[in-house]
Tab-separated table of N, CA and C in Angstrom:
chain	number	residue	atom	x	y	z
A	1	MET	N	0.845	-1.175	0.000
A	1	MET	CA	0.000	0.000	0.000
A	1	MET	C	0.894	1.244	0.000
A	2	LYS	N	0.571	2.200	-0.847
A	2	LYS	CA	1.333	3.431	-0.905
A	2	LYS	C	1.056	4.262	0.344
A	3	ASN	N	2.016	5.095	0.691
A	3	ASN	CA	1.890	5.884	1.911
A	3	ASN	C	0.766	6.904	1.841
A	4	MET	N	0.465	7.443	0.670
A	4	MET	CA	-0.653	8.382	0.596
A	4	MET	C	-1.981	7.648	0.744
A	5	ASP	N	-2.036	6.383	0.344
A	5	ASP	CA	-3.232	5.583	0.623
A	5	ASP	C	-3.393	5.404	2.131
A	6	LYS	N	-2.255	5.263	2.825
A	6	LYS	CA	-2.305	5.184	4.288
A	6	LYS	C	-2.845	6.493	4.860
A	7	TYR	N	-2.422	7.624	4.272
A	7	TYR	CA	-2.938	8.915	4.741
A	7	TYR	C	-4.446	8.996	4.540
A	8	TYR	N	-4.941	8.516	3.405
A	8	TYR	CA	-6.385	8.547	3.165
A	8	TYR	C	-7.118	7.706	4.212
A	9	SER	N	-6.511	6.607	4.630
A	9	SER	CA	-7.085	5.791	5.709
A	9	SER	C	-7.048	6.552	7.033
A	10	ASP	N	-5.940	7.243	7.293
A	10	ASP	CA	-5.829	8.061	8.509
A	10	ASP	C	-6.895	9.156	8.498
A	11	TYR	N	-7.060	9.784	7.343
A	11	TYR	CA	-8.052	10.849	7.188
A	11	TYR	C	-9.455	10.318	7.507
A	12	TYR	N	-9.766	9.156	6.973
A	12	TYR	CA	-11.074	8.552	7.227
A	12	TYR	C	-11.263	8.258	8.712
A	13	ARG	N	-10.237	7.705	9.357
A	13	ARG	CA	-10.336	7.393	10.793
A	13	ARG	C	-10.557	8.651	11.623
A	14	MET	N	-9.924	9.765	11.232
A	14	MET	CA	-10.007	10.984	12.044
A	14	MET	C	-11.220	11.846	11.728
A	15	THR	N	-11.782	11.729	10.523
A	15	THR	CA	-12.923	12.579	10.158
A	15	THR	C	-14.217	11.808	9.979
A	16	GLY	N	-14.125	10.513	9.709
A	16	GLY	CA	-15.318	9.722	9.442
A	16	GLY	C	-15.809	9.865	8.017
A	17	LYS	N	-15.025	10.543	7.172
A	17	LYS	CA	-15.404	10.760	5.776
A	17	LYS	C	-14.278	10.311	4.862
A	18	ARG	N	-14.638	9.812	3.700
A	18	ARG	CA	-13.639	9.418	2.704
A	18	ARG	C	-12.952	10.661	2.159
A	19	TYR	N	-11.672	10.538	1.870
A	19	TYR	CA	-10.893	11.651	1.344
A	19	TYR	C	-11.340	11.967	-0.069
A	20	LYS	N	-11.635	13.231	-0.318
A	20	LYS	CA	-11.954	13.705	-1.665
A	20	LYS	C	-11.038	14.883	-1.939
A	21	PRO	N	-10.180	14.768	-2.952
A	21	PRO	CA	-9.286	15.886	-3.255
A	21	PRO	C	-10.093	17.155	-3.510
A	22	GLY	N	-9.621	18.238	-2.973
A	22	GLY	CA	-10.309	19.506	-3.173
A	22	GLY	C	-9.968	20.496	-2.076
A	23	LEU	N	-10.606	21.630	-2.146
A	23	LEU	CA	-10.328	22.720	-1.214
A	23	LEU	C	-10.684	22.355	0.227
A	24	LYS	N	-11.800	21.670	0.426
A	24	LYS	CA	-12.223	21.311	1.784
A	24	LYS	C	-11.185	20.401	2.460
A	25	SER	N	-10.725	19.388	1.763
A	25	SER	CA	-9.717	18.476	2.326
A	25	SER	C	-8.410	19.204	2.599
A	26	LEU	N	-8.041	20.095	1.697
A	26	LEU	CA	-6.819	20.869	1.878
A	26	LEU	C	-6.926	21.768	3.107
A	27	LEU	N	-8.066	22.441	3.277
A	27	LEU	CA	-8.269	23.303	4.448
A	27	LEU	C	-8.259	22.499	5.742
A	28	GLN	N	-8.895	21.333	5.728
A	28	GLN	CA	-8.890	20.492	6.927
A	28	GLN	C	-7.473	20.098	7.298
A	29	ARG	N	-6.660	19.771	6.291
A	29	ARG	CA	-5.287	19.385	6.560
A	29	ARG	C	-4.497	20.552	7.152
A	30	TRP	N	-4.794	21.774	6.735
A	30	TRP	CA	-4.094	22.940	7.271
A	30	TRP	C	-4.622	23.356	8.630
A	31	LEU	N	-5.914	23.146	8.884
A	31	LEU	CA	-6.516	23.604	10.134
A	31	LEU	C	-6.355	22.625	11.288
A	32	PHE	N	-6.354	21.343	11.018
A	32	PHE	CA	-6.312	20.333	12.075
A	32	PHE	C	-4.923	19.709	12.117
A	33	HIS	N	-4.227	19.925	13.238
A	33	HIS	CA	-2.836	19.500	13.292
A	33	HIS	C	-2.676	17.986	13.321
A	34	ASN	N	-3.712	17.234	13.734
A	34	ASN	CA	-3.594	15.783	13.665
A	34	ASN	C	-3.553	15.315	12.207
A	35	LEU	N	-4.350	15.939	11.348
A	35	LEU	CA	-4.319	15.600	9.920
A	35	LEU	C	-3.019	16.092	9.284
A	36	GLN	N	-2.580	17.267	9.704
A	36	GLN	CA	-1.331	17.818	9.195
A	36	GLN	C	-0.167	16.893	9.531
A	37	PHE	N	-0.115	16.447	10.771
A	37	PHE	CA	0.970	15.568	11.192
A	37	PHE	C	0.923	14.242	10.433
A	38	ALA	N	-0.272	13.651	10.319
A	38	ALA	CA	-0.409	12.378	9.604
A	38	ALA	C	0.040	12.525	8.149
A	39	TYR	N	-0.334	13.630	7.516
A	39	TYR	CA	0.044	13.867	6.122
A	39	TYR	C	1.564	13.912	5.975
A	40	HIS	N	2.211	14.712	6.812
A	40	HIS	CA	3.659	14.860	6.684
A	40	HIS	C	4.393	13.594	7.121
A	41	PHE	N	3.830	12.856	8.070
A	41	PHE	CA	4.432	11.583	8.464
A	41	PHE	C	4.416	10.612	7.289
A	42	ARG	N	3.283	10.520	6.598
A	42	ARG	CA	3.183	9.604	5.444
A	42	ARG	C	4.080	10.076	4.299
A	43	LYS	N	4.190	11.390	4.096
A	43	LYS	CA	5.089	11.892	3.055
A	43	LYS	C	6.544	11.575	3.403
A	44	TYR	N	6.872	11.670	4.692
A	44	TYR	CA	8.243	11.351	5.113
A	44	TYR	C	8.543	9.873	4.867
A	45	GLU	N	7.545	9.002	5.093
A	45	GLU	CA	7.752	7.568	4.842
A	45	GLU	C	8.140	7.305	3.389
A	46	GLU	N	7.650	8.144	2.484
A	46	GLU	CA	8.001	8.005	1.067
A	46	GLU	C	9.424	8.458	0.787
A	47	ARG	N	10.017	9.199	1.733
A	47	ARG	CA	11.358	9.756	1.566
A	47	ARG	C	11.429	10.624	0.320
A	48	SER	N	10.336	11.370	0.081
A	48	SER	CA	10.245	12.145	-1.148
A	48	SER	C	11.079	13.421	-1.124
A	49	SER	N	11.176	14.089	0.041
A	49	SER	CA	11.963	15.313	0.119
A	49	SER	C	12.266	15.641	1.575
A	50	PHE	N	13.002	16.721	1.763
A	50	PHE	CA	13.369	17.169	3.101
A	50	PHE	C	12.214	17.891	3.792
A	51	LEU	N	11.291	18.462	3.025
A	51	LEU	CA	10.198	19.263	3.588
A	51	LEU	C	9.336	18.509	4.602
A	52	PRO	N	8.912	17.262	4.333
A	52	PRO	CA	8.106	16.560	5.341
A	52	PRO	C	8.833	16.392	6.678
A	53	ARG	N	10.141	16.137	6.651
A	53	ARG	CA	10.909	15.997	7.890
A	53	ARG	C	10.933	17.319	8.656
A	54	LEU	N	11.092	18.412	7.930
A	54	LEU	CA	11.079	19.741	8.547
A	54	LEU	C	9.704	20.042	9.158
A	55	MET	N	8.650	19.701	8.446
A	55	MET	CA	7.288	19.932	8.967
A	55	MET	C	7.006	19.053	10.181
A	56	LEU	N	7.480	17.812	10.164
A	56	LEU	CA	7.322	16.944	11.341
A	56	LEU	C	8.014	17.559	12.549
A	57	TYR	N	9.191	18.099	12.345
A	57	TYR	CA	9.929	18.734	13.430
A	57	TYR	C	9.154	19.946	13.961
A	58	LYS	N	8.651	20.766	13.057
A	58	LYS	CA	7.891	21.965	13.445
A	58	LYS	C	6.633	21.584	14.230
A	59	LEU	N	5.879	20.623	13.732
A	59	LEU	CA	4.653	20.196	14.412
A	59	LEU	C	4.966	19.524	15.745
A	60	SER	N	6.070	18.786	15.806
A	60	SER	CA	6.477	18.156	17.063
A	60	SER	C	6.729	19.203	18.130
A	61	ARG	N	7.426	20.247	17.775
A	61	ARG	CA	7.727	21.318	18.731
A	61	ARG	C	6.464	22.082	19.134
A	62	LYS	N	5.595	22.318	18.197
A	62	LYS	CA	4.407	23.125	18.473
A	62	LYS	C	3.375	22.392	19.322
A	63	TYR	N	3.160	21.085	19.046
A	63	TYR	CA	2.081	20.348	19.699
A	63	TYR	C	2.556	19.218	20.609
A	64	GLY	N	3.854	19.013	20.698
A	64	GLY	CA	4.362	17.945	21.544
A	64	GLY	C	4.129	16.563	20.960
A	65	LEU	N	3.941	16.474	19.667
A	65	LEU	CA	3.764	15.178	19.002
A	65	LEU	C	5.146	14.621	18.684
A	66	GLU	N	5.645	13.794	19.565
A	66	GLU	CA	6.979	13.232	19.392
A	66	GLU	C	6.858	11.816	18.841
A	67	ILE	N	6.404	11.733	17.618
A	67	ILE	CA	6.256	10.436	16.960
A	67	ILE	C	7.445	10.268	16.031
A	68	SER	N	8.299	9.322	16.366
A	68	SER	CA	9.522	9.123	15.601
A	68	SER	C	9.205	8.743	14.161
A	69	PRO	N	9.867	9.392	13.211
A	69	PRO	CA	9.689	8.993	11.809
A	69	PRO	C	10.171	7.568	11.555
A	70	GLU	N	10.945	7.005	12.483
A	70	GLU	CA	11.447	5.646	12.335
A	70	GLU	C	10.482	4.600	12.911
A	71	ALA	N	9.390	5.046	13.510
A	71	ALA	CA	8.368	4.109	13.983
A	71	ALA	C	7.597	3.580	12.779
A	72	GLN	N	7.178	2.321	12.848
A	72	GLN	CA	6.386	1.734	11.766
A	72	GLN	C	4.925	1.774	12.183
A	73	ILE	N	4.138	2.569	11.474
A	73	ILE	CA	2.734	2.754	11.838
A	73	ILE	C	1.860	2.289	10.678
A	74	GLY	N	0.935	1.376	10.972
A	74	GLY	CA	0.018	0.853	9.971
A	74	GLY	C	-1.018	1.881	9.567
A	75	GLU	N	-1.880	1.481	8.667
A	75	GLU	CA	-2.888	2.418	8.172
A	75	GLU	C	-3.983	2.653	9.208
A	76	GLY	N	-4.616	3.805	9.088
A	76	GLY	CA	-5.750	4.115	9.945
A	76	GLY	C	-5.379	4.516	11.358
A	77	ILE	N	-4.301	5.272	11.537
A	77	ILE	CA	-3.955	5.765	12.874
A	77	ILE	C	-4.937	6.885	13.232
A	78	TYR	N	-5.333	6.927	14.490
A	78	TYR	CA	-6.237	7.979	14.974
A	78	TYR	C	-5.530	8.699	16.106
A	79	LEU	N	-5.296	9.996	15.942
A	79	LEU	CA	-4.663	10.806	16.968
A	79	LEU	C	-5.744	11.641	17.639
A	80	GLY	N	-6.264	11.151	18.757
A	80	GLY	CA	-7.335	11.842	19.463
A	80	GLY	C	-6.762	12.840	20.446
A	81	HIS	N	-7.236	14.074	20.401
A	81	HIS	CA	-6.698	15.149	21.248
A	81	HIS	C	-5.179	15.119	21.183
A	82	PRO	N	-4.620	15.344	19.999
A	82	PRO	CA	-3.209	15.057	19.769
A	82	PRO	C	-2.240	16.080	20.351
A	83	TYR	N	-2.017	15.970	21.629
A	83	TYR	CA	-0.998	16.762	22.299
A	83	TYR	C	-0.157	15.827	23.147
A	84	ASN	N	1.143	16.039	23.134
A	84	ASN	CA	2.078	15.311	23.992
A	84	ASN	C	2.016	13.792	23.818
A	85	ILE	N	1.841	13.350	22.600
A	85	ILE	CA	1.889	11.917	22.294
A	85	ILE	C	3.329	11.571	21.929
A	86	THR	N	3.854	10.509	22.539
A	86	THR	CA	5.228	10.100	22.273
A	86	THR	C	5.251	8.662	21.776
A	87	VAL	N	5.873	8.463	20.617
A	87	VAL	CA	6.092	7.129	20.058
A	87	VAL	C	7.553	7.063	19.656
A	88	GLY	N	8.306	6.179	20.286
A	88	GLY	CA	9.741	6.084	20.045
A	88	GLY	C	10.080	5.307	18.786
A	89	GLU	N	11.342	5.414	18.385
A	89	GLU	CA	11.776	4.669	17.205
A	89	GLU	C	11.847	3.183	17.540
A	90	GLY	N	11.588	2.374	16.545
A	90	GLY	CA	11.587	0.931	16.749
A	90	GLY	C	10.225	0.383	17.130
A	91	VAL	N	9.285	1.254	17.444
A	91	VAL	CA	7.932	0.819	17.799
A	91	VAL	C	7.209	0.406	16.522
A	92	ILE	N	6.459	-0.690	16.610
A	92	ILE	CA	5.653	-1.154	15.481
A	92	ILE	C	4.194	-1.099	15.907
A	93	ILE	N	3.392	-0.368	15.135
A	93	ILE	CA	1.972	-0.185	15.452
A	93	ILE	C	1.156	-0.714	14.283
A	94	GLY	N	0.132	-1.497	14.572
A	94	GLY	CA	-0.726	-2.093	13.549
A	94	GLY	C	-1.758	-1.118	12.994
A	95	ASN	N	-2.785	-1.667	12.379
A	95	ASN	CA	-3.855	-0.880	11.761
A	95	ASN	C	-4.947	-0.538	12.775
A	96	ASN	N	-5.626	0.576	12.528
A	96	ASN	CA	-6.769	1.007	13.341
A	96	ASN	C	-6.418	1.149	14.820
A	97	VAL	N	-5.388	1.919	15.088
A	97	VAL	CA	-4.947	2.146	16.466
A	97	VAL	C	-5.278	3.583	16.855
A	98	ASN	N	-5.847	3.761	18.055
A	98	ASN	CA	-6.146	5.080	18.599
A	98	ASN	C	-5.089	5.450	19.624
A	99	LEU	N	-4.483	6.619	19.459
A	99	LEU	CA	-3.537	7.158	20.431
A	99	LEU	C	-4.122	8.447	20.975
A	100	HIS	N	-4.155	8.578	22.288
A	100	HIS	CA	-4.772	9.749	22.899
A	100	HIS	C	-3.764	10.573	23.675
A	101	LYS	N	-4.180	11.754	24.048
A	101	LYS	CA	-3.342	12.764	24.689
A	101	LYS	C	-2.465	12.180	25.798
A	102	GLY	N	-1.193	12.502	25.723
A	102	GLY	CA	-0.267	12.139	26.778
A	102	GLY	C	0.213	10.702	26.779
A	103	CYS	N	-0.210	9.897	25.817
A	103	CYS	CA	0.250	8.495	25.846
A	103	CYS	C	1.717	8.415	25.417
A	104	THR	N	2.407	7.442	25.982
A	104	THR	CA	3.824	7.227	25.692
A	104	THR	C	4.032	5.775	25.306
A	105	ILE	N	4.673	5.573	24.154
A	105	ILE	CA	4.985	4.231	23.684
A	105	ILE	C	6.462	4.238	23.334
A	106	GLY	N	7.253	3.411	24.015
A	106	GLY	CA	8.679	3.470	23.735
A	106	GLY	C	9.472	2.305	24.273
A	107	ARG	N	10.737	2.392	24.064
A	107	ARG	CA	11.659	1.331	24.454
A	107	ARG	C	12.139	1.546	25.878
A	108	THR	N	12.606	0.468	26.463
A	108	THR	CA	13.290	0.559	27.738
A	108	THR	C	14.736	0.130	27.518
A	109	ASN	N	15.610	0.674	28.303
A	109	ASN	CA	17.027	0.376	28.148
A	109	ASN	C	17.554	-0.518	29.256
A	110	ARG	N	16.681	-1.028	30.076
A	110	ARG	CA	17.072	-1.993	31.108
A	110	ARG	C	15.890	-2.910	31.361
A	111	GLY	N	16.139	-4.015	31.968
A	111	GLY	CA	15.058	-4.973	32.184
A	111	GLY	C	14.633	-5.608	30.877
A	112	ASN	N	13.414	-5.389	30.481
A	112	ASN	CA	12.835	-5.940	29.263
A	112	ASN	C	13.189	-5.031	28.086
A	113	MET	N	14.470	-4.989	27.697
A	113	MET	CA	14.969	-4.032	26.719
A	113	MET	C	14.343	-4.232	25.343
A	114	GLY	N	13.957	-3.131	24.726
A	114	GLY	CA	13.393	-3.157	23.393
A	114	GLY	C	12.153	-2.298	23.288
A	115	SER	N	11.508	-2.364	22.126
A	115	SER	CA	10.325	-1.544	21.833
A	115	SER	C	9.087	-2.415	21.658
A	116	PRO	N	7.919	-1.867	21.958
A	116	PRO	CA	6.676	-2.632	21.842
A	116	PRO	C	6.250	-2.891	20.397
A	117	VAL	N	5.521	-3.968	20.227
A	117	VAL	CA	4.823	-4.274	18.980
A	117	VAL	C	3.340	-4.275	19.332
A	118	ILE	N	2.583	-3.419	18.652
A	118	ILE	CA	1.166	-3.244	18.968
A	118	ILE	C	0.341	-3.769	17.804
A	119	GLY	N	-0.646	-4.592	18.104
A	119	GLY	CA	-1.487	-5.216	17.085
A	119	GLY	C	-2.522	-4.274	16.490
A	120	ASP	N	-3.519	-4.860	15.841
A	120	ASP	CA	-4.591	-4.105	15.185
A	120	ASP	C	-5.739	-3.843	16.156
A	121	CYS	N	-6.464	-2.765	15.899
A	121	CYS	CA	-7.645	-2.376	16.694
A	121	CYS	C	-7.298	-2.261	18.182
A	122	VAL	N	-6.364	-1.362	18.468
A	122	VAL	CA	-5.931	-1.129	19.844
A	122	VAL	C	-6.250	0.310	20.215
A	123	PHE	N	-6.810	0.498	21.399
A	123	PHE	CA	-7.136	1.810	21.949
A	123	PHE	C	-6.179	2.072	23.105
A	124	ILE	N	-5.395	3.149	23.002
A	124	ILE	CA	-4.470	3.514	24.076
A	124	ILE	C	-4.954	4.831	24.651
A	125	GLY	N	-5.408	4.796	25.901
A	125	GLY	CA	-6.059	5.935	26.537
A	125	GLY	C	-5.117	7.046	26.963
A	126	ILE	N	-5.721	8.086	27.484
A	126	ILE	CA	-5.004	9.281	27.920
A	126	ILE	C	-3.970	8.924	28.988
A	127	ASN	N	-2.760	9.430	28.800
A	127	ASN	CA	-1.637	9.262	29.733
A	127	ASN	C	-1.230	7.812	29.984
A	128	ALA	N	-1.615	6.902	29.121
A	128	ALA	CA	-1.180	5.506	29.259
A	128	ALA	C	0.271	5.393	28.794
A	129	THR	N	0.996	4.456	29.389
A	129	THR	CA	2.394	4.221	29.041
A	129	THR	C	2.576	2.758	28.673
A	130	VAL	N	3.166	2.515	27.505
A	130	VAL	CA	3.436	1.166	27.017
A	130	VAL	C	4.920	1.113	26.688
A	131	VAL	N	5.675	0.314	27.450
A	131	VAL	CA	7.128	0.288	27.265
A	131	VAL	C	7.682	-1.125	27.314
A	132	GLY	N	8.826	-1.296	26.673
A	132	GLY	CA	9.546	-2.560	26.745
A	132	GLY	C	9.376	-3.411	25.512
A	133	ASN	N	10.098	-4.506	25.484
A	133	ASN	CA	10.040	-5.467	24.395
A	133	ASN	C	8.838	-6.378	24.632
A	134	ILE	N	7.654	-5.839	24.370
A	134	ILE	CA	6.411	-6.557	24.654
A	134	ILE	C	5.541	-6.609	23.404
A	135	HIS	N	4.539	-7.460	23.440
A	135	HIS	CA	3.578	-7.580	22.350
A	135	HIS	C	2.184	-7.304	22.890
A	136	ILE	N	1.509	-6.349	22.262
A	136	ILE	CA	0.119	-6.044	22.586
A	136	ILE	C	-0.718	-6.676	21.479
A	137	GLY	N	-1.642	-7.536	21.832
A	137	GLY	CA	-2.443	-8.262	20.845
A	137	GLY	C	-3.455	-7.395	20.121
A	138	ASN	N	-4.296	-8.022	19.327
A	138	ASN	CA	-5.372	-7.352	18.601
A	138	ASN	C	-6.583	-7.168	19.511
A	139	ASP	N	-7.376	-6.129	19.246
A	139	ASP	CA	-8.596	-5.847	20.006
A	139	ASP	C	-8.292	-5.698	21.497
A	140	VAL	N	-7.406	-4.739	21.797
A	140	VAL	CA	-7.003	-4.482	23.184
A	140	VAL	C	-7.324	-3.036	23.531
A	141	LEU	N	-7.897	-2.835	24.695
A	141	LEU	CA	-8.154	-1.502	25.215
A	141	LEU	C	-7.228	-1.281	26.412
A	142	ILE	N	-6.387	-0.264	26.311
A	142	ILE	CA	-5.502	0.101	27.420
A	142	ILE	C	-6.106	1.347	28.050
A	143	ALA	N	-6.563	1.215	29.271
A	143	ALA	CA	-7.288	2.285	29.956
A	143	ALA	C	-6.375	3.480	30.243
A	144	PRO	N	-6.975	4.660	30.407
A	144	PRO	CA	-6.182	5.841	30.758
A	144	PRO	C	-5.359	5.616	32.024
A	145	ASN	N	-4.174	6.211	32.036
A	145	ASN	CA	-3.236	6.174	33.159
A	145	ASN	C	-2.703	4.784	33.485
A	146	SER	N	-2.779	3.859	32.566
A	146	SER	CA	-2.243	2.515	32.789
A	146	SER	C	-0.768	2.474	32.430
A	147	TYR	N	-0.031	1.604	33.099
A	147	TYR	CA	1.380	1.376	32.803
A	147	TYR	C	1.528	-0.079	32.379
A	148	VAL	N	1.897	-0.294	31.117
A	148	VAL	CA	1.952	-1.649	30.564
A	148	VAL	C	3.394	-1.979	30.188
A	149	ASN	N	3.956	-2.978	30.855
A	149	ASN	CA	5.295	-3.454	30.509
A	149	ASN	C	5.319	-4.983	30.443
A	150	ILE	N	4.144	-5.570	30.181
A	150	ILE	CA	3.998	-7.019	30.036
A	150	ILE	C	3.223	-7.312	28.761
A	151	ASP	N	3.374	-8.529	28.235
A	151	ASP	CA	2.610	-8.927	27.058
A	151	ASP	C	1.123	-8.940	27.377
A	152	VAL	N	0.320	-8.534	26.381
A	152	VAL	CA	-1.133	-8.506	26.541
A	152	VAL	C	-1.738	-9.354	25.423
A	153	PRO	N	-2.543	-10.371	25.763
A	153	PRO	CA	-3.140	-11.215	24.726
A	153	PRO	C	-4.278	-10.491	23.992
A	154	ASP	N	-4.701	-11.081	22.874
A	154	ASP	CA	-5.838	-10.544	22.115
A	154	ASP	C	-7.075	-10.459	23.012
A	155	HIS	N	-7.979	-9.554	22.628
A	155	HIS	CA	-9.286	-9.406	23.282
A	155	HIS	C	-9.145	-9.188	24.787
A	156	SER	N	-8.487	-8.085	25.153
A	156	SER	CA	-8.248	-7.808	26.561
A	156	SER	C	-8.454	-6.333	26.874
A	157	VAL	N	-8.733	-6.061	28.132
A	157	VAL	CA	-8.763	-4.709	28.671
A	157	VAL	C	-7.671	-4.647	29.725
A	158	VAL	N	-6.822	-3.625	29.643
A	158	VAL	CA	-5.716	-3.466	30.583
A	158	VAL	C	-6.003	-2.238	31.440
A	159	ILE	N	-5.912	-2.432	32.759
A	159	ILE	CA	-6.227	-1.355	33.696
A	159	ILE	C	-5.126	-1.253	34.739
A	160	GLY	N	-4.705	-0.033	35.051
A	160	GLY	CA	-3.918	0.242	36.232
A	160	GLY	C	-2.419	0.166	36.123
A	161	ASN	N	-1.799	0.410	37.280
A	161	ASN	CA	-0.361	0.358	37.460
A	161	ASN	C	-0.089	-0.333	38.789
A	162	PRO	N	0.375	-1.574	38.778
A	162	PRO	CA	0.790	-2.377	37.633
A	162	PRO	C	-0.416	-2.848	36.818
A	163	ALA	N	-0.145	-3.182	35.570
A	163	ALA	CA	-1.208	-3.558	34.639
A	163	ALA	C	-1.931	-4.831	35.081
A	164	ILE	N	-3.246	-4.754	35.072
A	164	ILE	CA	-4.090	-5.916	35.341
A	164	ILE	C	-4.869	-6.190	34.065
A	165	ILE	N	-4.810	-7.426	33.586
A	165	ILE	CA	-5.435	-7.796	32.315
A	165	ILE	C	-6.757	-8.492	32.578
A	166	HIS	N	-7.805	-7.993	31.919
A	166	HIS	CA	-9.130	-8.609	31.967
A	166	HIS	C	-9.470	-9.059	30.550
A	167	HIS	N	-9.757	-10.328	30.365
A	167	HIS	CA	-10.118	-10.838	29.045
A	167	HIS	C	-11.560	-10.462	28.741
A	168	ARG	N	-11.762	-9.937	27.511
A	168	ARG	CA	-13.104	-9.511	27.126
A	168	ARG	C	-13.206	-9.522	25.605
A	169	LYS	N	-14.151	-10.266	25.081
A	169	LYS	CA	-14.404	-10.256	23.643
A	169	LYS	C	-14.886	-8.874	23.238
A	170	ASN	N	-14.506	-8.433	22.064
A	170	ASN	CA	-14.893	-7.120	21.543
A	170	ASN	C	-14.540	-6.003	22.519
A	171	ALA	N	-13.332	-6.013	23.010
A	171	ALA	CA	-12.893	-5.039	24.012
A	171	ALA	C	-12.949	-3.596	23.501
A	172	THR	N	-12.740	-3.403	22.207
A	172	THR	CA	-12.715	-2.042	21.664
A	172	THR	C	-13.953	-1.715	20.834
A	173	LYS	N	-15.022	-2.472	21.016
A	173	LYS	CA	-16.218	-2.345	20.168
A	173	LYS	C	-16.723	-0.905	20.048
A	174	ASP	N	-16.930	-0.214	21.117
A	174	ASP	CA	-17.461	1.144	21.056
A	174	ASP	C	-16.382	2.222	21.129
A	175	TYR	N	-15.123	1.834	21.103
A	175	TYR	CA	-14.025	2.772	21.233
A	175	TYR	C	-13.313	3.063	19.912
A	176	ILE	N	-13.347	2.117	19.002
A	176	ILE	CA	-12.674	2.313	17.722
A	176	ILE	C	-13.734	2.381	16.619
A	177	ALA	N	-13.841	3.557	16.019
A	177	ALA	CA	-14.844	3.784	14.974
A	177	ALA	C	-14.152	3.963	13.624
A	178	PHE	N	-14.909	3.802	12.568
A	178	PHE	CA	-14.428	4.017	11.208
A	178	PHE	C	-13.200	3.179	10.875
A	179	THR	N	-13.264	1.891	11.135
A	179	THR	CA	-12.112	1.028	10.848
A	179	THR	C	-11.894	0.909	9.346
A	180	VAL	N	-10.643	0.705	8.996
A	180	VAL	CA	-10.293	0.549	7.567
A	180	VAL	C	-9.829	-0.873	7.315
């Protein structure tokens, strides 16, 4: 899949509408910094020019979106209330993932060294932290303010610090909308 197709999926996840080239889509991309960031992130993945990297840096400084260009992010990312979101390099994120204000996803340099791998249809709540060489399964809801440094199986809800896992079918049913 081309990176601009990924952007169209991101656009759909964040607006609930299919991307249609035109003035309205262009204005939305300029007015909403989550769409702006997603656009420049996907352009940077293409390695087309220096401008997307410069724009990522500018948006990172302005809004605290510290999403490493070296992170691998699947299609349909949703940046809800996109301020102070941190995603470190080496992190792998699947499709249809929601990241909310203040969440941190990154590597640890001691203990369980490495970066997380996050599956499809995952909701990461406000101020949640996901760190270490761990695997987060598909259809997982990580509650706000949770600290996750252990593997999480599919179809689970994670709550608290330390993380407590509750198995639940359709854990993200009402939390992830407009899947691609």
